[in-house]
Amino acid sequence: MNKERVFSGIQPSGSITIGNYIGALSNFKEFQDDFDCLYCIVDMHSLSNEQKPSELRKNTLDLLALYLAAGLNPEKSTVFIQSHVPAHAELQWVLNSVVSVGHLERMTQYKDKAQKQSGSIPATLLNYPILMAADILLYQAKYVPVGEDQKQHIEITRDIAERFNYRYSDTFVLPEIILSKSGKRIMSLQDPTVKMSKSDENPNGSIRLLDSPDDVRRKLKRAVTDSLGNFDYNDEQLGLKNLIDIYSAFTKETVEDIVNFYKDLGYGRFKSDLGEIIAEEVRDIQVEYNNYISDKAQLEKIYREGAEKASYMAEKTLRKVYKKVGFVAR
Ligand code: ATP
Ligand code: LTN
């Protein structure tokens, strides 16, 4: 029996954070046995922001090593780099024709990021959701495990698929979002009203998977809480709430159990325990990461084979699409 497809991707636009890990990466491995999974490093999406070429190259290989360190098994899942499969850009072009500029301009991520742009706004930022739709629709993926911030992007993907299916007859599977059980949205340690993000310029706002254990402990100590002094989980104490979410994501303990345990122990003890918990998990991941990143030949073999498998699936959809829109067959 054919397994249903799962597709997800992370941009190599910086060094990935525990937000990316909790909201996305740590969940990827859970689908490997029951679904036909594709996990992509979406390097083309990174061009929606200015990137230093040498850093983009390094971040891409780092992210591949981190995918593997987080338990992705290339024997079970297709692990690949987006720019190695030209069908993504090709389908994106076709899908441009079923999306209005107005819709793209109303996307939350576009508005946020365009506003932060100091110079002119690159067209890649506006077209970002169409490339993401192409990623997912090319593989007829049914499920997309991502963090909550990506909800609108999955909605526009469904919308694009529906429009195309309506105009040219049934072609694409309509994908569904899968949110992680805990930590759908991890916030900055310095400002709990904004999302923790790998492109945050404040180094203390996010913990990176490749941070040293000492940096992890230090950043946690400095994490913003409040002066109320009561250990509770509510919207008046957003900093603490965020740390409790992180604790729960790493330990799988319930919020209630965490609050009960730390009620009389206080913030200091809680933060220092959480520092140890994250430092330990990060250390384990880094041991694996170091093994993978030091073997460039093995990495190359993995991404080459991944691209070959992905291309085969992608070409099948692209051929169908080209035929439906009226391109003459080669
Ligand atoms: P950038 O800062 O470059 O925009 P980002 O850190 O927001 O990047 P993405 O590459 O956009 O990360 O996201 C990769 C995955 O991580 C997505 O599934 C996204 O939903 C998830 N993710 C990102 N940030 C968080 C967060 N703070 N909490 C939970 N999940 C997150
Ligand atoms: N936009 C996503 C990254 C991404 C993605 C995808 C996620 C690009 N293409 C396809 C899932 C499926 C983000 O996390 N910023």
Coordinates of C-alpha atoms and ligand atoms in Angstrom, one line a residue:
M1 CA 0.0 0.0 0.0
N2 CA 1.2 3.5 -0.8
K3 CA 2.0 5.5 2.3
E4 CA 0.8 9.1 2.6
R5 CA 3.4 11.8 2.0
V6 CA 4.8 14.2 4.6
F7 CA 6.9 17.2 3.5
S8 CA 8.7 19.8 5.5
G9 CA 11.6 22.2 5.2
I10 CA 13.7 24.6 7.1
Q11 CA 15.6 27.6 5.7
P12 CA 19.4 27.6 6.1
S13 CA 19.1 31.4 6.8
G14 CA 21.2 31.2 10.0
S15 CA 22.1 28.8 12.7
I16 CA 18.9 27.1 13.9
T17 CA 17.3 27.7 17.3
I18 CA 15.5 25.6 19.9
G19 CA 12.4 27.3 18.5
N20 CA 13.0 25.6 15.1
Y21 CA 13.9 22.4 16.9
I22 CA 10.8 22.3 19.2
G23 CA 8.3 23.6 16.6
A24 CA 9.6 21.5 13.7
L25 CA 12.8 19.5 13.5
S26 CA 12.4 17.4 16.7
N27 CA 9.0 16.1 15.3
F28 CA 10.2 15.1 11.9
K29 CA 11.5 11.7 12.9
E30 CA 8.2 10.6 14.3
F31 CA 6.7 10.3 10.8
Q32 CA 9.5 8.3 9.3
D33 CA 8.0 4.8 9.8
D34 CA 4.4 5.4 8.9
F35 CA 4.7 7.9 6.1
D36 CA 6.7 8.5 3.0
C37 CA 8.6 11.6 4.2
L38 CA 10.6 14.3 2.4
Y39 CA 12.7 16.6 4.4
C40 CA 14.2 19.5 2.5
I41 CA 16.7 22.2 3.2
V42 CA 15.0 25.1 1.5
D43 CA 18.1 27.1 0.5
M44 CA 16.2 28.9 -2.3
H45 CA 13.8 30.4 0.3
S46 CA 16.8 31.9 2.1
L47 CA 17.3 34.3 -0.9
S48 CA 14.3 36.2 0.4
N49 CA 16.8 37.8 2.8
E50 CA 20.3 38.9 2.0
Q51 CA 22.8 36.1 2.5
K52 CA 26.5 35.9 2.5
P53 CA 27.3 33.1 -0.1
S54 CA 29.9 31.5 2.1
E55 CA 27.5 31.5 5.1
L56 CA 24.6 30.1 3.1
R57 CA 26.8 27.2 1.9
K58 CA 28.0 26.5 5.5
N59 CA 24.5 26.8 7.0
T60 CA 23.1 24.5 4.4
L61 CA 25.6 21.7 5.2
D62 CA 25.2 22.4 8.9
L63 CA 21.5 22.0 8.6
L64 CA 21.8 18.7 6.8
A65 CA 24.1 17.4 9.6
L66 CA 21.6 18.7 12.1
Y67 CA 18.7 16.9 10.3
L68 CA 20.7 13.7 10.6
A69 CA 21.7 14.4 14.2
A70 CA 18.0 14.9 15.1
G71 CA 17.3 11.4 13.9
L72 CA 16.4 11.7 10.3
N73 CA 17.4 8.5 8.6
P74 CA 18.1 8.8 4.8
E75 CA 17.3 5.1 4.4
K76 CA 13.7 5.9 5.5
S77 CA 13.2 9.6 4.5
T78 CA 14.2 11.5 1.5
V79 CA 16.6 14.2 2.7
F80 CA 17.6 16.8 0.1
I81 CA 18.5 20.3 -0.8
Q82 CA 15.9 22.4 -2.6
S83 CA 18.1 23.9 -5.2
H84 CA 19.2 20.5 -6.4
V85 CA 15.7 19.8 -7.7
P86 CA 14.9 22.4 -10.4
A87 CA 11.3 21.3 -10.5
H88 CA 10.6 23.5 -7.4
A89 CA 11.5 26.7 -9.3
E90 CA 9.7 25.4 -12.4
L91 CA 6.4 24.6 -10.7
Q92 CA 6.7 27.9 -8.8
W93 CA 6.6 29.8 -12.0
V94 CA 3.4 28.1 -13.2
L95 CA 1.8 28.6 -9.8
N96 CA 2.5 32.3 -10.0
S97 CA -0.3 32.4 -12.6
V98 CA -3.0 31.4 -10.1
V99 CA -2.1 33.8 -7.3
S100 CA -2.8 37.5 -7.1
V101 CA -0.3 40.1 -6.0
G102 CA -2.9 41.4 -3.6
H103 CA -3.1 38.1 -1.8
L104 CA 0.7 38.0 -1.5
E105 CA 0.8 41.5 -0.1
R106 CA -1.7 40.6 2.6
M107 CA 0.4 37.7 4.0
T108 CA 1.5 38.4 7.6
Q109 CA 5.1 37.2 7.2
Y110 CA 5.5 39.4 4.1
K111 CA 4.2 42.4 5.9
D112 CA 6.4 41.8 8.9
K113 CA 9.5 41.2 7.0
A114 CA 9.0 43.9 4.4
Q115 CA 8.6 46.4 7.2
K116 CA 11.9 45.3 8.7
Q117 CA 13.7 45.6 5.4
S118 CA 16.0 48.6 5.4
G119 CA 16.5 48.9 1.7
S120 CA 14.2 47.9 -1.2
I121 CA 12.1 44.8 -0.8
P122 CA 13.3 41.8 -2.9
A123 CA 10.6 40.2 -5.0
T124 CA 11.6 36.8 -3.5
L125 CA 10.0 38.0 -0.2
L126 CA 6.7 38.6 -1.9
N127 CA 6.8 35.3 -3.9
Y128 CA 8.0 33.3 -1.0
P129 CA 4.6 31.6 -0.3
I130 CA 4.4 30.4 -3.9
L131 CA 7.7 28.7 -3.8
M132 CA 6.6 27.0 -0.5
A133 CA 3.4 25.9 -2.2
A134 CA 5.4 24.4 -5.0
D135 CA 7.6 22.5 -2.5
I136 CA 4.6 20.9 -1.0
L137 CA 2.4 20.3 -4.0
L138 CA 5.2 18.8 -6.2
Y139 CA 5.2 15.8 -3.9
Q140 CA 1.5 15.5 -3.4
A141 CA 2.2 15.8 0.4
K142 CA -0.8 15.3 2.6
Y143 CA 0.8 16.5 5.9
V144 CA 3.2 19.3 6.6
P145 CA 4.7 19.4 10.2
V146 CA 5.6 23.1 10.9
G147 CA 5.4 25.7 13.7
E148 CA 2.3 27.8 14.1
D149 CA 3.8 30.8 12.3
Q150 CA 3.5 28.8 9.1
K151 CA -0.3 28.3 9.3
Q152 CA -1.1 31.1 6.8
H153 CA 1.4 29.6 4.4
I154 CA -0.3 26.2 4.5
E155 CA -3.7 28.0 3.9
I156 CA -2.4 29.8 0.8
T157 CA -0.9 26.5 -0.4
R158 CA -4.4 24.9 -0.2
D159 CA -5.9 27.9 -1.9
I160 CA -3.4 27.7 -4.7
A161 CA -4.0 23.9 -5.1
E162 CA -7.7 24.4 -5.2
R163 CA -7.5 27.2 -7.8
F164 CA -5.3 25.1 -10.0
N165 CA -7.5 22.0 -9.6
Y166 CA -10.5 24.0 -10.4
R167 CA -9.0 25.6 -13.5
Y168 CA -7.2 22.6 -14.9
S169 CA -9.0 19.6 -13.3
D170 CA -7.9 17.6 -10.3
T171 CA -4.1 17.6 -10.0
F172 CA -2.9 18.4 -6.5
V173 CA -3.5 16.8 -3.0
L174 CA -4.7 19.5 -0.5
P175 CA -2.1 19.5 2.3
E176 CA -2.8 19.8 6.1
I177 CA -0.7 21.4 8.8
I178 CA 0.6 19.3 11.6
L179 CA 1.5 21.3 14.7
S180 CA 3.8 19.9 17.4
K181 CA 2.0 19.0 20.6
S182 CA 4.1 21.3 22.7
G183 CA 5.9 24.5 21.8
K184 CA 4.0 25.5 18.6
R185 CA 5.4 28.9 19.1
I186 CA 8.5 29.6 21.2
M187 CA 9.2 33.2 22.0
S188 CA 12.4 35.2 22.3
L189 CA 14.1 35.0 25.6
Q190 CA 14.6 38.7 25.6
D191 CA 11.2 39.8 24.5
P192 CA 8.4 37.2 25.0
T193 CA 6.0 39.1 22.7
V194 CA 8.1 38.2 19.6
K195 CA 8.8 34.8 18.1
M196 CA 12.3 33.3 18.7
S197 CA 13.9 33.5 15.3
K198 CA 17.2 32.4 13.8
S199 CA 17.7 35.7 12.1
D200 CA 17.3 37.7 15.4
E201 CA 20.2 40.0 15.8
N202 CA 20.2 39.9 19.5
P203 CA 22.3 36.9 20.4
N204 CA 20.6 36.5 23.8
G205 CA 17.1 36.2 22.4
S206 CA 17.5 32.7 21.0
I207 CA 19.4 29.5 21.9
R208 CA 21.0 27.9 18.9
L209 CA 21.3 24.1 18.6
L210 CA 25.0 24.7 18.1
D211 CA 25.5 27.0 21.1
S212 CA 28.0 25.7 23.7
P213 CA 26.5 24.4 27.0
D214 CA 27.9 27.4 28.8
D215 CA 26.2 29.8 26.4
V216 CA 22.9 27.9 26.9
R217 CA 23.2 28.3 30.7
R218 CA 24.1 32.0 30.4
K219 CA 21.3 32.9 28.0
L220 CA 18.8 31.2 30.3
K221 CA 20.0 33.0 33.3
R222 CA 19.5 36.3 31.4
A223 CA 16.1 35.3 30.1
V224 CA 13.5 38.0 30.8
T225 CA 10.9 37.0 33.5
D226 CA 9.0 39.3 35.8
S227 CA 9.1 40.8 39.3
L228 CA 5.8 39.2 40.4
G229 CA 7.7 36.4 42.0
N230 CA 4.8 33.8 41.9
F231 CA 5.5 30.7 39.8
D232 CA 2.5 30.5 37.5
Y233 CA 1.5 29.9 33.9
N234 CA -0.5 32.8 32.5
D235 CA -0.6 35.6 30.0
E236 CA 0.5 38.2 32.6
Q237 CA 3.8 36.4 32.9
L238 CA 4.7 35.8 29.3
G239 CA 8.5 35.3 29.9
L240 CA 7.9 32.6 32.5
K241 CA 5.1 31.1 30.4
N242 CA 7.5 30.7 27.5
L243 CA 10.2 29.1 29.7
I244 CA 7.6 26.7 31.0
D245 CA 6.6 25.8 27.4
I246 CA 10.3 25.2 26.6
Y247 CA 10.7 23.0 29.7
S248 CA 7.6 21.0 28.9
A249 CA 8.8 20.5 25.3
F250 CA 12.1 19.2 26.3
T251 CA 11.0 17.0 29.3
K252 CA 7.5 16.1 28.0
E253 CA 6.2 16.9 31.5
T254 CA 2.8 18.7 31.7
V255 CA 2.6 22.4 32.5
E256 CA 0.6 21.5 35.6
D257 CA 3.3 19.2 37.0
I258 CA 6.0 21.7 36.3
V259 CA 4.2 24.5 38.0
N260 CA 3.5 22.3 41.0
F261 CA 7.1 21.2 41.3
Y262 CA 8.6 24.7 41.1
K263 CA 5.9 26.7 43.0
D264 CA 8.0 26.9 46.1
L265 CA 11.4 26.6 44.5
G266 CA 11.4 29.9 42.6
Y267 CA 12.5 31.3 39.3
G268 CA 16.3 31.0 39.9
R269 CA 16.2 27.2 40.5
F270 CA 13.8 26.7 37.6
K271 CA 16.0 28.6 35.2
S272 CA 19.1 26.9 36.3
D273 CA 17.4 23.4 36.0
L274 CA 16.1 24.3 32.5
G275 CA 19.6 25.5 31.5
E276 CA 20.9 22.0 32.4
I277 CA 18.2 20.2 30.6
I278 CA 18.7 22.1 27.4
A279 CA 22.5 22.0 27.6
E280 CA 22.3 18.2 27.9
E281 CA 20.1 17.8 24.9
V282 CA 22.1 20.2 22.9
R283 CA 25.3 18.4 23.8
D284 CA 23.9 15.1 22.6
I285 CA 22.8 16.6 19.3
Q286 CA 26.2 18.2 18.9
V287 CA 28.0 14.9 19.3
E288 CA 26.0 13.5 16.4
Y289 CA 26.3 16.7 14.4
N290 CA 30.1 16.6 14.8
N291 CA 30.2 13.0 13.4
Y292 CA 28.2 14.0 10.4
I293 CA 29.8 17.3 9.6
S294 CA 33.3 15.9 9.7
D295 CA 32.5 13.4 6.9
K296 CA 31.9 15.6 3.9
A297 CA 31.9 12.6 1.5
Q298 CA 29.1 10.9 3.4
L299 CA 27.0 14.2 3.5
E300 CA 27.5 14.5 -0.3
K301 CA 26.3 11.0 -0.9
I302 CA 23.2 11.6 1.2
Y303 CA 22.2 14.8 -0.5
R304 CA 22.9 13.5 -4.0
E305 CA 20.8 10.4 -3.4
G306 CA 18.1 12.5 -1.8
A307 CA 17.9 14.8 -4.8
E308 CA 17.8 11.9 -7.1
K309 CA 14.8 10.3 -5.3
A310 CA 13.0 13.7 -4.9
S311 CA 13.6 14.6 -8.6
Y312 CA 11.9 11.4 -9.7
M313 CA 8.8 12.2 -7.7
A314 CA 8.8 15.9 -8.5
E315 CA 9.2 15.3 -12.3
K316 CA 6.1 13.2 -12.3
T317 CA 3.9 16.0 -11.0
L318 CA 5.7 18.6 -13.1
R319 CA 5.1 16.7 -16.3
K320 CA 1.4 16.4 -15.5
V321 CA 1.2 20.2 -14.7
Y322 CA 3.0 21.2 -17.9
K323 CA 0.6 19.1 -19.9
K324 CA -2.5 20.5 -18.2
V325 CA -1.5 24.1 -18.8
G326 CA -0.8 23.4 -22.5
F327 CA 3.0 23.3 -22.8
V328 CA 4.1 21.2 -25.8
A329 CA 5.7 17.9 -24.6
R330 CA 9.5 17.7 -25.1
Ligands
ATP1 P1 14.0 33.3 9.9 O1 14.4 34.0 11.2 O2 15.1 33.1 9.0 O3 12.7 33.8 9.3 P2 12.9 31.2 11.5 O4 13.7 30.9 12.7 O5 11.6 31.9 11.7 O6 13.7 31.8 10.4 P3 12.1 29.1 9.6 O7 13.2 28.6 8.7 O8 11.2 30.2 9.0 O9 12.7 29.7 10.9 O10 11.2 28.0 10.2 C1 11.6 26.6 10.2 C2 10.6 25.8 11.0 O11 10.7 26.2 12.4 C3 9.1 26.1 10.6 O12 8.4 24.9 10.7 C4 8.7 27.1 11.6 O13 7.3 27.1 11.8 C5 9.4 26.6 12.9 N1 9.7 27.7 13.8 C6 10.4 28.8 13.6 N2 10.5 29.6 14.7 C7 9.7 28.9 15.6 C8 9.4 29.2 17.0 N3 9.8 30.3 17.5 N4 8.6 28.4 17.6 C9 8.1 27.2 17.1 N5 8.4 26.9 15.8 C10 9.2 27.7 15.1
LTN2 N1 8.4 28.8 5.1 C1 8.9 27.7 5.9 C2 10.0 26.9 5.3 C3 9.5 26.1 4.2 C4 8.6 25.0 4.3 C5 8.4 24.6 3.0 C6 8.0 24.3 5.4 C7 9.7 26.4 2.9 N2 9.1 25.4 2.2 C8 7.5 23.5 2.7 C9 7.2 23.3 5.1 C10 7.0 22.9 3.8 C11 9.4 28.4 7.2 O1 9.5 27.7 8.1 N3 9.6 29.6 7.2

